[in-house]
């Protein structure tokens, strides 16, 4: 009896937990459909009052209802449209995408090259350089915030797109991950290619890369997500709002008195959705990648 | 084969979506702006008045831009909005970055600090060149209200900004609630001005209507209504402990004859019996008289006022247009200054004139100065009056027929000139750092007043708490003053 | 075999771009941070002179520095998060293993917060905490509320880590234990926990390192309030470095103190639990 019950109990508990995980998202989306007055009057509900059956009936009977409030005639997507037209959220989203794509591309490029060197070559100072790389991973980002700003300032890149992206172009994490993947490729294949006349770049291109696709995809996804979710660094480095990624744009949306929360939630939904879609499409790489990176490092 | 096709198709769609998103991105948009405006000179203007908070700001800026660009066709005015709370940080970042603004609105909170750090152009020579201007074009001290020309120059008289507006903290009263209460209460009825035939004018309040703090307390108590469980259903007055606890303390302190800081910004002056009285007055309104709605972080005073749930809040002379916009047209409110406390005299408040400043490395000072002359001249004041219902710092504004019409159409403007004249100088030194030291103390004092009075709180008394806060603020002032003198000395200015 | 001549340069060429960037933006940055911490510095106006140990002295000993306060609050947050992670992610992983249907679905749903920008989560929870009893208004509940959000956000990620660790435990150990008459709790205590040791240490250490640097939720939701109860080190650093004039040196000093604290914490952890991680080479 116990044997059959446990999976069922576990399932129920997991379902309960899943509801807890998803509830804030439902709250966000539901609030993004409300008007300002609706949100002020009803902070808790998931459904905008003007769409509730009870309110609709009251309105039809001619009684005062939520549809009489300012914005009672708005369609559900009004806040999304306003966020784009007034709030210029499309600009921020486009920026987030640009930063994500460029940082990912550069990281993949640079990390592949460096990991190849560590995995397939012997050279003087290899242990030292590897140790240094390891050391860079030990530094908490909070310590690096100020000096990175000063470095970027010296380079004249403050308040530019490059300034936002540059520190993200190389990461020890990615080098380690790829090195691990490269080391797993048998040396015979490399020798075979060398016999065929490939130089080191040829081996990289024809042998190593094709065989490490999963690791590359995993790293690419991780990097893209990390870049999309960047907040403190662009907050510090940027002041021109045309360069803000969505995270910074959101945080400054509400700096006015009496913030328009439904509109903010609409922008938030638009900021969270792309990554969720990406995740759904590429789950196995991400989840697999975490296990890979988490334990083996 | 089919699989490959599918992958290709998905990649194509994704690629197009991405390209579309990139096209609309801010970075691309900014490149486009830099490339193709067609005008040789670009004037970068910064402000925190955000059209997304109030569409009227958008109309105002569009009007200013139109007038300026018609007059100076080879200049392209590019406006950027930066939120008030992040303005200092964003400005400092922009100035070491690639695209600093040329001319921008600076709060009095920051202007002196900007100047001391070397971010602003001194305007003395430009003012000297413009000394011959007359009438609405003239920009000189004598043209402005005295309370507007306080924050824009150093102690030695070097001018670094021209006042664009004059703001004051003030009390805002809900006239609907007052009128209703006035039907049964003569004391409240006496607050209103009178029409020529002797009946109360329910659209205007006497500037001196509230005589002192005791009177104020009585009035807001009468305006408070309680629900079944004793909770406040209609509040007489709202105090917000969370959003900057020190925010509402300085005007009450001024009404009691006190000051927050000394002129040079080296000492905190609020830890005095006057300060203690002012803070206790606020705390008692909440805890003993129970005229306030409960402290809630997420709910601002303005929101409560717009919902009609509170009869009086402490706000500012600029909030009128925001209330009208947020309530989609309700304008039945009036403004007064703060009544005098036991040690104060006369209606009092704090005033300041936020100003336009030009950045030190501005590449095109002429264009920037013409912008300043437009916005700070009578023409700019009239535009602000027209689009924002905003009063101005210039004396000649109040002689114009437009002002008379505006005051007639918007009765809440009636007391605003007097309020602006009744103001002391708002504090202006190192606001963020002093707030960081002082605000939590004020928060604690308001949130835990009963415990402190009973001797069980984190501070032994209100006076002790204020003394500690003042001591910390003095440290902030001291550190800043030292560095500021260093920067000024390096530029050959300063003491 | 180390190559001679110009061919010996090849690996360095491969390495150069990535390594130089990584070194500049971490090790060199640390050097700059150290230099700045010994000076009075303003983000705009630059250096205002050598300060010696002044910044450190102020951070450690001055009455108005709140550095210790911020450290205490951050440590409180860290402990809450570490305990919270163990109490949520580990049981969740055990449950998820037992579930016969929908493992992938649960992994997805639980993982959502890990891929959502922290700003978005903070904006949503700002209101949820208000609706659920104004948790952000009282000093006693504000920090636990933030920790709750932190634990909620990390639950899925850590659950996946634990799951990976759990799948590595050989089934025959459990079978043998059951034959010996061990019940579920004994199996957990004597088999699962020891075998999970590496994963546990990893999860806890990563949680601690991340929790020490909490910033976004404080910046968005409380700005250090109420009554300074949520003032954390990363917020102090940010405020002093970028929002206040002339205190970038002081902020750098505080950042170094944070680094020392984190390093000590992690070193103790690794020592006490003597993780058997082996770094190649």
PDB file of N, CA and C in Angstrom, chain B residues 86 88-89 91-93 95-96 114 117-119 242 295-299 361 430 432-433 435-441 443-444 447-448 458 468 471-472 475-476 479-480 482-483 487 490, chain C residues 40-48 58 63-66 125-127 129-131 134 136-139 219 221-223 225-228 231 235-236 238-240 242-247:
ATOM      1  N   UNK B  86      17.341  58.853 -10.115  1.00  0.00           N
ATOM      2  CA  UNK B  86      18.621  58.363 -10.640  1.00  0.00           C
ATOM      3  C   UNK B  86      19.412  59.460 -11.334  1.00  0.00           C
ATOM      4  N   UNK B  88      21.290  62.061 -10.531  1.00  0.00           N
ATOM      5  CA  UNK B  88      22.680  62.368 -10.182  1.00  0.00           C
ATOM      6  C   UNK B  88      23.615  61.330 -10.752  1.00  0.00           C
ATOM      7  N   UNK B  89      23.276  60.062 -10.499  1.00  0.00           N
ATOM      8  CA  UNK B  89      24.150  59.003 -10.965  1.00  0.00           C
ATOM      9  C   UNK B  89      24.226  58.999 -12.479  1.00  0.00           C
ATOM     10  N   UNK B  91      23.738  61.415 -14.558  1.00  0.00           N
ATOM     11  CA  UNK B  91      24.445  62.571 -15.088  1.00  0.00           C
ATOM     12  C   UNK B  91      25.945  62.404 -14.964  1.00  0.00           C
ATOM     13  N   UNK B  92      26.392  61.970 -13.780  1.00  0.00           N
ATOM     14  CA  UNK B  92      27.833  61.772 -13.600  1.00  0.00           C
ATOM     15  C   UNK B  92      28.351  60.751 -14.598  1.00  0.00           C
ATOM     16  N   UNK B  93      27.584  59.684 -14.806  1.00  0.00           N
ATOM     17  CA  UNK B  93      27.992  58.664 -15.767  1.00  0.00           C
ATOM     18  C   UNK B  93      28.064  59.248 -17.173  1.00  0.00           C
ATOM     19  N   UNK B  95      28.543  62.244 -18.047  1.00  0.00           N
ATOM     20  CA  UNK B  95      29.605  63.231 -18.215  1.00  0.00           C
ATOM     21  C   UNK B  95      30.975  62.599 -18.376  1.00  0.00           C
ATOM     22  N   UNK B  96      31.164  61.402 -17.846  1.00  0.00           N
ATOM     23  CA  UNK B  96      32.433  60.735 -18.160  1.00  0.00           C
ATOM     24  C   UNK B  96      32.263  59.854 -19.385  1.00  0.00           C
ATOM     25  N   UNK B 114      26.978  69.722  -8.263  1.00  0.00           N
ATOM     26  CA  UNK B 114      27.476  69.614  -9.631  1.00  0.00           C
ATOM     27  C   UNK B 114      28.525  70.692  -9.889  1.00  0.00           C
ATOM     28  N   UNK B 117      31.823  70.023  -8.222  1.00  0.00           N
ATOM     29  CA  UNK B 117      32.581  68.946  -8.859  1.00  0.00           C
ATOM     30  C   UNK B 117      33.071  69.313 -10.241  1.00  0.00           C
ATOM     31  N   UNK B 118      32.714  70.489 -10.694  1.00  0.00           N
ATOM     32  CA  UNK B 118      33.247  70.940 -11.982  1.00  0.00           C
ATOM     33  C   UNK B 118      32.437  70.497 -13.173  1.00  0.00           C
ATOM     34  N   UNK B 119      31.161  70.188 -12.976  1.00  0.00           N
ATOM     35  CA  UNK B 119      30.356  69.706 -14.090  1.00  0.00           C
ATOM     36  C   UNK B 119      29.628  70.828 -14.822  1.00  0.00           C
ATOM     37  N   UNK B 242       7.390  55.863   4.819  1.00  0.00           N
ATOM     38  CA  UNK B 242       8.359  55.062   4.075  1.00  0.00           C
ATOM     39  C   UNK B 242       9.082  55.791   2.973  1.00  0.00           C
ATOM     40  N   UNK B 295       0.285  53.458   7.851  1.00  0.00           N
ATOM     41  CA  UNK B 295       1.510  53.524   7.058  1.00  0.00           C
ATOM     42  C   UNK B 295       1.564  52.335   6.111  1.00  0.00           C
ATOM     43  N   UNK B 296       1.709  52.617   4.807  1.00  0.00           N
ATOM     44  CA  UNK B 296       1.817  51.541   3.830  1.00  0.00           C
ATOM     45  C   UNK B 296       2.878  51.921   2.814  1.00  0.00           C
ATOM     46  N   UNK B 297       3.832  51.019   2.618  1.00  0.00           N
ATOM     47  CA  UNK B 297       4.920  51.339   1.694  1.00  0.00           C
ATOM     48  C   UNK B 297       4.423  51.531   0.273  1.00  0.00           C
ATOM     49  N   UNK B 298       3.501  50.642  -0.162  1.00  0.00           N
ATOM     50  CA  UNK B 298       3.158  50.621  -1.584  1.00  0.00           C
ATOM     51  C   UNK B 298       2.184  51.722  -1.976  1.00  0.00           C
ATOM     52  N   UNK B 299       1.645  52.446  -0.998  1.00  0.00           N
ATOM     53  CA  UNK B 299       0.605  53.432  -1.325  1.00  0.00           C
ATOM     54  C   UNK B 299       1.130  54.827  -1.035  1.00  0.00           C
ATOM     55  N   UNK B 361      31.582  71.220 -20.437  1.00  0.00           N
ATOM     56  CA  UNK B 361      32.216  70.916 -21.718  1.00  0.00           C
ATOM     57  C   UNK B 361      31.242  70.980 -22.874  1.00  0.00           C
ATOM     58  N   UNK B 430      24.329  67.649  -0.539  1.00  0.00           N
ATOM     59  CA  UNK B 430      24.525  66.196  -0.442  1.00  0.00           C
ATOM     60  C   UNK B 430      23.263  65.472   0.002  1.00  0.00           C
ATOM     61  N   UNK B 432      21.418  62.909  -1.189  1.00  0.00           N
ATOM     62  CA  UNK B 432      21.304  61.451  -1.146  1.00  0.00           C
ATOM     63  C   UNK B 432      22.008  60.903   0.085  1.00  0.00           C
ATOM     64  N   UNK B 433      23.208  61.407   0.342  1.00  0.00           N
ATOM     65  CA  UNK B 433      23.959  60.873   1.480  1.00  0.00           C
ATOM     66  C   UNK B 433      23.290  61.246   2.801  1.00  0.00           C
ATOM     67  N   UNK B 435      20.117  61.909   3.280  1.00  0.00           N
ATOM     68  CA  UNK B 435      18.903  61.110   3.389  1.00  0.00           C
ATOM     69  C   UNK B 435      19.225  59.707   3.871  1.00  0.00           C
ATOM     70  N   UNK B 436      20.312  59.157   3.348  1.00  0.00           N
ATOM     71  CA  UNK B 436      20.699  57.809   3.745  1.00  0.00           C
ATOM     72  C   UNK B 436      20.967  57.736   5.237  1.00  0.00           C
ATOM     73  N   UNK B 437      21.504  58.809   5.801  1.00  0.00           N
ATOM     74  CA  UNK B 437      21.749  58.823   7.237  1.00  0.00           C
ATOM     75  C   UNK B 437      20.504  59.148   8.031  1.00  0.00           C
ATOM     76  N   UNK B 438      19.733  60.124   7.546  1.00  0.00           N
ATOM     77  CA  UNK B 438      18.654  60.662   8.371  1.00  0.00           C
ATOM     78  C   UNK B 438      17.316  59.941   8.185  1.00  0.00           C
ATOM     79  N   UNK B 439      17.009  59.512   6.956  1.00  0.00           N
ATOM     80  CA  UNK B 439      15.679  58.949   6.722  1.00  0.00           C
ATOM     81  C   UNK B 439      15.329  57.752   7.601  1.00  0.00           C
ATOM     82  N   UNK B 440      16.227  56.789   7.776  1.00  0.00           N
ATOM     83  CA  UNK B 440      15.844  55.668   8.652  1.00  0.00           C
ATOM     84  C   UNK B 440      15.527  56.116  10.066  1.00  0.00           C
ATOM     85  N   UNK B 441      16.212  57.166  10.536  1.00  0.00           N
ATOM     86  CA  UNK B 441      15.904  57.650  11.892  1.00  0.00           C
ATOM     87  C   UNK B 441      14.488  58.204  11.925  1.00  0.00           C
ATOM     88  N   UNK B 443      12.104  57.424   9.937  1.00  0.00           N
ATOM     89  CA  UNK B 443      11.207  56.285   9.796  1.00  0.00           C
ATOM     90  C   UNK B 443      10.952  55.650  11.143  1.00  0.00           C
ATOM     91  N   UNK B 444      12.036  55.377  11.866  1.00  0.00           N
ATOM     92  CA  UNK B 444      11.892  54.751  13.175  1.00  0.00           C
ATOM     93  C   UNK B 444      11.083  55.626  14.109  1.00  0.00           C
ATOM     94  N   UNK B 447       7.464  55.295  12.981  1.00  0.00           N
ATOM     95  CA  UNK B 447       6.873  53.972  13.102  1.00  0.00           C
ATOM     96  C   UNK B 447       6.787  53.514  14.551  1.00  0.00           C
ATOM     97  N   UNK B 448       7.740  53.942  15.370  1.00  0.00           N
ATOM     98  CA  UNK B 448       7.779  53.400  16.724  1.00  0.00           C
ATOM     99  C   UNK B 448       7.663  54.479  17.785  1.00  0.00           C
ATOM    100  N   UNK B 458      14.202  52.004  20.358  1.00  0.00           N
ATOM    101  CA  UNK B 458      15.630  51.964  20.069  1.00  0.00           C
ATOM    102  C   UNK B 458      16.351  53.253  20.443  1.00  0.00           C
ATOM    103  N   UNK B 468      21.444  62.016  17.202  1.00  0.00           N
ATOM    104  CA  UNK B 468      22.279  61.024  16.524  1.00  0.00           C
ATOM    105  C   UNK B 468      22.240  61.233  15.017  1.00  0.00           C
ATOM    106  N   UNK B 471      24.264  64.214  14.109  1.00  0.00           N
ATOM    107  CA  UNK B 471      25.693  63.936  14.185  1.00  0.00           C
ATOM    108  C   UNK B 471      26.183  63.231  12.938  1.00  0.00           C
ATOM    109  N   UNK B 472      25.411  62.231  12.489  1.00  0.00           N
ATOM    110  CA  UNK B 472      25.815  61.513  11.282  1.00  0.00           C
ATOM    111  C   UNK B 472      25.778  62.412  10.059  1.00  0.00           C
ATOM    112  N   UNK B 475      28.768  64.461   9.783  1.00  0.00           N
ATOM    113  CA  UNK B 475      29.902  63.736   9.203  1.00  0.00           C
ATOM    114  C   UNK B 475      29.843  63.777   7.685  1.00  0.00           C
ATOM    115  N   UNK B 476      28.653  63.558   7.159  1.00  0.00           N
ATOM    116  CA  UNK B 476      28.492  63.606   5.701  1.00  0.00           C
ATOM    117  C   UNK B 476      28.902  64.965   5.171  1.00  0.00           C
ATOM    118  N   UNK B 479      32.753  65.479   5.400  1.00  0.00           N
ATOM    119  CA  UNK B 479      33.512  64.764   4.371  1.00  0.00           C
ATOM    120  C   UNK B 479      33.337  65.427   3.025  1.00  0.00           C
ATOM    121  N   UNK B 480      32.075  65.785   2.703  1.00  0.00           N
ATOM    122  CA  UNK B 480      31.834  66.364   1.390  1.00  0.00           C
ATOM    123  C   UNK B 480      32.512  67.719   1.263  1.00  0.00           C
ATOM    124  N   UNK B 482      35.104  68.879   2.678  1.00  0.00           N
ATOM    125  CA  UNK B 482      36.550  68.754   2.496  1.00  0.00           C
ATOM    126  C   UNK B 482      36.886  68.450   1.039  1.00  0.00           C
ATOM    127  N   UNK B 483      36.181  67.466   0.480  1.00  0.00           N
ATOM    128  CA  UNK B 483      36.481  67.106  -0.907  1.00  0.00           C
ATOM    129  C   UNK B 483      36.132  68.238  -1.855  1.00  0.00           C
ATOM    130  N   UNK B 487      38.331  70.117  -4.777  1.00  0.00           N
ATOM    131  CA  UNK B 487      38.036  70.273  -6.199  1.00  0.00           C
ATOM    132  C   UNK B 487      38.027  71.734  -6.607  1.00  0.00           C
ATOM    133  N   UNK B 490      41.499  73.090  -6.864  1.00  0.00           N
ATOM    134  CA  UNK B 490      42.203  72.655  -8.073  1.00  0.00           C
ATOM    135  C   UNK B 490      41.838  73.510  -9.269  1.00  0.00           C
TER     136      UNK B 490
ATOM    137  N   UNK C  40      40.522  59.030  -1.780  1.00  0.00           N
ATOM    138  CA  UNK C  40      39.214  59.650  -1.883  1.00  0.00           C
ATOM    139  C   UNK C  40      38.915  59.777  -3.363  1.00  0.00           C
ATOM    140  N   UNK C  41      37.782  59.254  -3.784  1.00  0.00           N
ATOM    141  CA  UNK C  41      37.564  59.190  -5.225  1.00  0.00           C
ATOM    142  C   UNK C  41      36.133  59.525  -5.575  1.00  0.00           C
ATOM    143  N   UNK C  42      35.937  60.254  -6.639  1.00  0.00           N
ATOM    144  CA  UNK C  42      34.591  60.574  -7.113  1.00  0.00           C
ATOM    145  C   UNK C  42      34.430  60.055  -8.532  1.00  0.00           C
ATOM    146  N   UNK C  43      33.265  59.506  -8.821  1.00  0.00           N
ATOM    147  CA  UNK C  43      33.064  58.886 -10.130  1.00  0.00           C
ATOM    148  C   UNK C  43      33.259  59.881 -11.258  1.00  0.00           C
ATOM    149  N   UNK C  44      32.926  61.143 -10.995  1.00  0.00           N
ATOM    150  CA  UNK C  44      33.099  62.134 -12.041  1.00  0.00           C
ATOM    151  C   UNK C  44      34.410  62.893 -11.887  1.00  0.00           C
ATOM    152  N   UNK C  45      34.642  63.449 -10.693  1.00  0.00           N
ATOM    153  CA  UNK C  45      35.765  64.377 -10.519  1.00  0.00           C
ATOM    154  C   UNK C  45      37.084  63.675 -10.305  1.00  0.00           C
ATOM    155  N   UNK C  46      37.058  62.351 -10.201  1.00  0.00           N
ATOM    156  CA  UNK C  46      38.317  61.646 -10.064  1.00  0.00           C
ATOM    157  C   UNK C  46      38.864  61.664  -8.653  1.00  0.00           C
ATOM    158  N   UNK C  47      40.171  61.469  -8.564  1.00  0.00           N
ATOM    159  CA  UNK C  47      40.765  61.313  -7.239  1.00  0.00           C
ATOM    160  C   UNK C  47      40.846  62.646  -6.515  1.00  0.00           C
ATOM    161  N   UNK C  48      40.609  62.604  -5.212  1.00  0.00           N
ATOM    162  CA  UNK C  48      40.740  63.820  -4.400  1.00  0.00           C
ATOM    163  C   UNK C  48      41.857  63.663  -3.387  1.00  0.00           C
ATOM    164  N   UNK C  58      37.004  53.978   8.448  1.00  0.00           N
ATOM    165  CA  UNK C  58      35.617  54.442   8.537  1.00  0.00           C
ATOM    166  C   UNK C  58      34.660  53.268   8.399  1.00  0.00           C
ATOM    167  N   UNK C  63      30.935  55.244  13.628  1.00  0.00           N
ATOM    168  CA  UNK C  63      29.581  55.004  14.128  1.00  0.00           C
ATOM    169  C   UNK C  63      28.547  55.158  13.038  1.00  0.00           C
ATOM    170  N   UNK C  64      28.830  55.981  12.053  1.00  0.00           N
ATOM    171  CA  UNK C  64      27.821  56.252  11.037  1.00  0.00           C
ATOM    172  C   UNK C  64      28.053  55.458   9.768  1.00  0.00           C
ATOM    173  N   UNK C  65      28.905  54.422   9.832  1.00  0.00           N
ATOM    174  CA  UNK C  65      29.242  53.771   8.581  1.00  0.00           C
ATOM    175  C   UNK C  65      28.270  52.666   8.214  1.00  0.00           C
ATOM    176  N   UNK C  66      27.608  52.050   9.162  1.00  0.00           N
ATOM    177  CA  UNK C  66      26.615  51.013   8.879  1.00  0.00           C
ATOM    178  C   UNK C  66      27.185  49.859   8.096  1.00  0.00           C
ATOM    179  N   UNK C 125       6.933  40.679  -6.773  1.00  0.00           N
ATOM    180  CA  UNK C 125       6.878  40.389  -5.349  1.00  0.00           C
ATOM    181  C   UNK C 125       6.691  41.638  -4.507  1.00  0.00           C
ATOM    182  N   UNK C 126       7.099  42.793  -5.043  1.00  0.00           N
ATOM    183  CA  UNK C 126       6.854  44.045  -4.327  1.00  0.00           C
ATOM    184  C   UNK C 126       5.378  44.174  -3.985  1.00  0.00           C
ATOM    185  N   UNK C 127       4.533  43.818  -4.929  1.00  0.00           N
ATOM    186  CA  UNK C 127       3.106  43.906  -4.658  1.00  0.00           C
ATOM    187  C   UNK C 127       2.577  42.693  -3.921  1.00  0.00           C
ATOM    188  N   UNK C 129       4.081  40.931  -1.728  1.00  0.00           N
ATOM    189  CA  UNK C 129       4.384  41.080  -0.300  1.00  0.00           C
ATOM    190  C   UNK C 129       3.458  42.096   0.351  1.00  0.00           C
ATOM    191  N   UNK C 130       3.010  43.071  -0.433  1.00  0.00           N
ATOM    192  CA  UNK C 130       2.050  44.012   0.119  1.00  0.00           C
ATOM    193  C   UNK C 130       0.703  43.361   0.352  1.00  0.00           C
ATOM    194  N   UNK C 131       0.282  42.559  -0.627  1.00  0.00           N
ATOM    195  CA  UNK C 131      -1.010  41.901  -0.513  1.00  0.00           C
ATOM    196  C   UNK C 131      -0.997  40.887   0.618  1.00  0.00           C
ATOM    197  N   UNK C 134       1.646  43.119   4.033  1.00  0.00           N
ATOM    198  CA  UNK C 134       2.587  44.231   4.183  1.00  0.00           C
ATOM    199  C   UNK C 134       3.901  43.790   4.810  1.00  0.00           C
ATOM    200  N   UNK C 136       6.797  44.020   3.771  1.00  0.00           N
ATOM    201  CA  UNK C 136       7.946  44.896   3.594  1.00  0.00           C
ATOM    202  C   UNK C 136       7.860  46.138   4.467  1.00  0.00           C
ATOM    203  N   UNK C 137       6.832  46.262   5.271  1.00  0.00           N
ATOM    204  CA  UNK C 137       6.677  47.460   6.088  1.00  0.00           C
ATOM    205  C   UNK C 137       7.278  47.310   7.470  1.00  0.00           C
ATOM    206  N   UNK C 138       7.490  46.076   7.909  1.00  0.00           N
ATOM    207  CA  UNK C 138       7.986  45.854   9.266  1.00  0.00           C
ATOM    208  C   UNK C 138       9.421  45.368   9.228  1.00  0.00           C
ATOM    209  N   UNK C 139      10.297  45.929  10.040  1.00  0.00           N
ATOM    210  CA  UNK C 139      11.683  45.470  10.033  1.00  0.00           C
ATOM    211  C   UNK C 139      11.806  43.976  10.310  1.00  0.00           C
ATOM    212  N   UNK C 219      17.296  46.913  -4.159  1.00  0.00           N
ATOM    213  CA  UNK C 219      17.246  48.151  -4.941  1.00  0.00           C
ATOM    214  C   UNK C 219      15.832  48.432  -5.409  1.00  0.00           C
ATOM    215  N   UNK C 221      12.848  46.891  -4.302  1.00  0.00           N
ATOM    216  CA  UNK C 221      11.707  46.773  -3.389  1.00  0.00           C
ATOM    217  C   UNK C 221      11.788  47.641  -2.145  1.00  0.00           C
ATOM    218  N   UNK C 222      12.973  47.770  -1.544  1.00  0.00           N
ATOM    219  CA  UNK C 222      12.959  48.415  -0.233  1.00  0.00           C
ATOM    220  C   UNK C 222      13.940  49.575  -0.082  1.00  0.00           C
ATOM    221  N   UNK C 223      14.909  49.681  -0.978  1.00  0.00           N
ATOM    222  CA  UNK C 223      15.945  50.712  -0.839  1.00  0.00           C
ATOM    223  C   UNK C 223      16.563  50.690   0.547  1.00  0.00           C
ATOM    224  N   UNK C 225      15.225  49.971   3.365  1.00  0.00           N
ATOM    225  CA  UNK C 225      14.319  50.112   4.496  1.00  0.00           C
ATOM    226  C   UNK C 225      13.631  48.815   4.824  1.00  0.00           C
ATOM    227  N   UNK C 226      12.613  48.762   5.676  1.00  0.00           N
ATOM    228  CA  UNK C 226      12.264  49.800   6.625  1.00  0.00           C
ATOM    229  C   UNK C 226      13.269  49.878   7.769  1.00  0.00           C
ATOM    230  N   UNK C 227      13.593  51.096   8.148  1.00  0.00           N
ATOM    231  CA  UNK C 227      14.537  51.312   9.252  1.00  0.00           C
ATOM    232  C   UNK C 227      15.834  50.551   9.031  1.00  0.00           C
ATOM    233  N   UNK C 228      16.324  50.579   7.810  1.00  0.00           N
ATOM    234  CA  UNK C 228      17.615  49.965   7.483  1.00  0.00           C
ATOM    235  C   UNK C 228      17.636  48.446   7.607  1.00  0.00           C
ATOM    236  N   UNK C 231      19.172  46.751   4.600  1.00  0.00           N
ATOM    237  CA  UNK C 231      20.355  47.353   3.990  1.00  0.00           C
ATOM    238  C   UNK C 231      21.447  46.289   3.912  1.00  0.00           C
ATOM    239  N   UNK C 235      24.232  46.892  -1.627  1.00  0.00           N
ATOM    240  CA  UNK C 235      23.509  48.149  -1.772  1.00  0.00           C
ATOM    241  C   UNK C 235      24.348  49.307  -1.242  1.00  0.00           C
ATOM    242  N   UNK C 236      25.010  49.086  -0.098  1.00  0.00           N
ATOM    243  CA  UNK C 236      25.895  50.121   0.437  1.00  0.00           C
ATOM    244  C   UNK C 236      26.971  50.479  -0.575  1.00  0.00           C
ATOM    245  N   UNK C 238      26.940  50.092  -3.858  1.00  0.00           N
ATOM    246  CA  UNK C 238      26.371  50.794  -5.005  1.00  0.00           C
ATOM    247  C   UNK C 238      26.070  52.241  -4.670  1.00  0.00           C
ATOM    248  N   UNK C 239      25.407  52.447  -3.525  1.00  0.00           N
ATOM    249  CA  UNK C 239      25.008  53.793  -3.132  1.00  0.00           C
ATOM    250  C   UNK C 239      26.220  54.704  -3.018  1.00  0.00           C
ATOM    251  N   UNK C 240      27.240  54.221  -2.309  1.00  0.00           N
ATOM    252  CA  UNK C 240      28.397  55.075  -2.068  1.00  0.00           C
ATOM    253  C   UNK C 240      29.246  55.252  -3.304  1.00  0.00           C
ATOM    254  N   UNK C 242      28.197  55.208  -6.582  1.00  0.00           N
ATOM    255  CA  UNK C 242      27.634  55.868  -7.751  1.00  0.00           C
ATOM    256  C   UNK C 242      26.613  56.943  -7.444  1.00  0.00           C
ATOM    257  N   UNK C 243      26.010  56.916  -6.279  1.00  0.00           N
ATOM    258  CA  UNK C 243      24.956  57.888  -6.042  1.00  0.00           C
ATOM    259  C   UNK C 243      25.413  59.038  -5.157  1.00  0.00           C
ATOM    260  N   UNK C 244      26.412  58.797  -4.340  1.00  0.00           N
ATOM    261  CA  UNK C 244      26.884  59.829  -3.431  1.00  0.00           C
ATOM    262  C   UNK C 244      28.168  60.405  -4.014  1.00  0.00           C
ATOM    263  N   UNK C 245      28.409  61.684  -3.775  1.00  0.00           N
ATOM    264  CA  UNK C 245      29.599  62.296  -4.349  1.00  0.00           C
ATOM    265  C   UNK C 245      30.831  61.940  -3.534  1.00  0.00           C
ATOM    266  N   UNK C 246      31.877  61.564  -4.224  1.00  0.00           N
ATOM    267  CA  UNK C 246      33.183  61.479  -3.589  1.00  0.00           C
ATOM    268  C   UNK C 246      33.453  60.288  -2.700  1.00  0.00           C
ATOM    269  N   UNK C 247      32.610  59.287  -2.717  1.00  0.00           N
ATOM    270  CA  UNK C 247      32.827  58.175  -1.793  1.00  0.00           C
ATOM    271  C   UNK C 247      33.129  56.868  -2.503  1.00  0.00           C
TER     272      UNK C 247
END
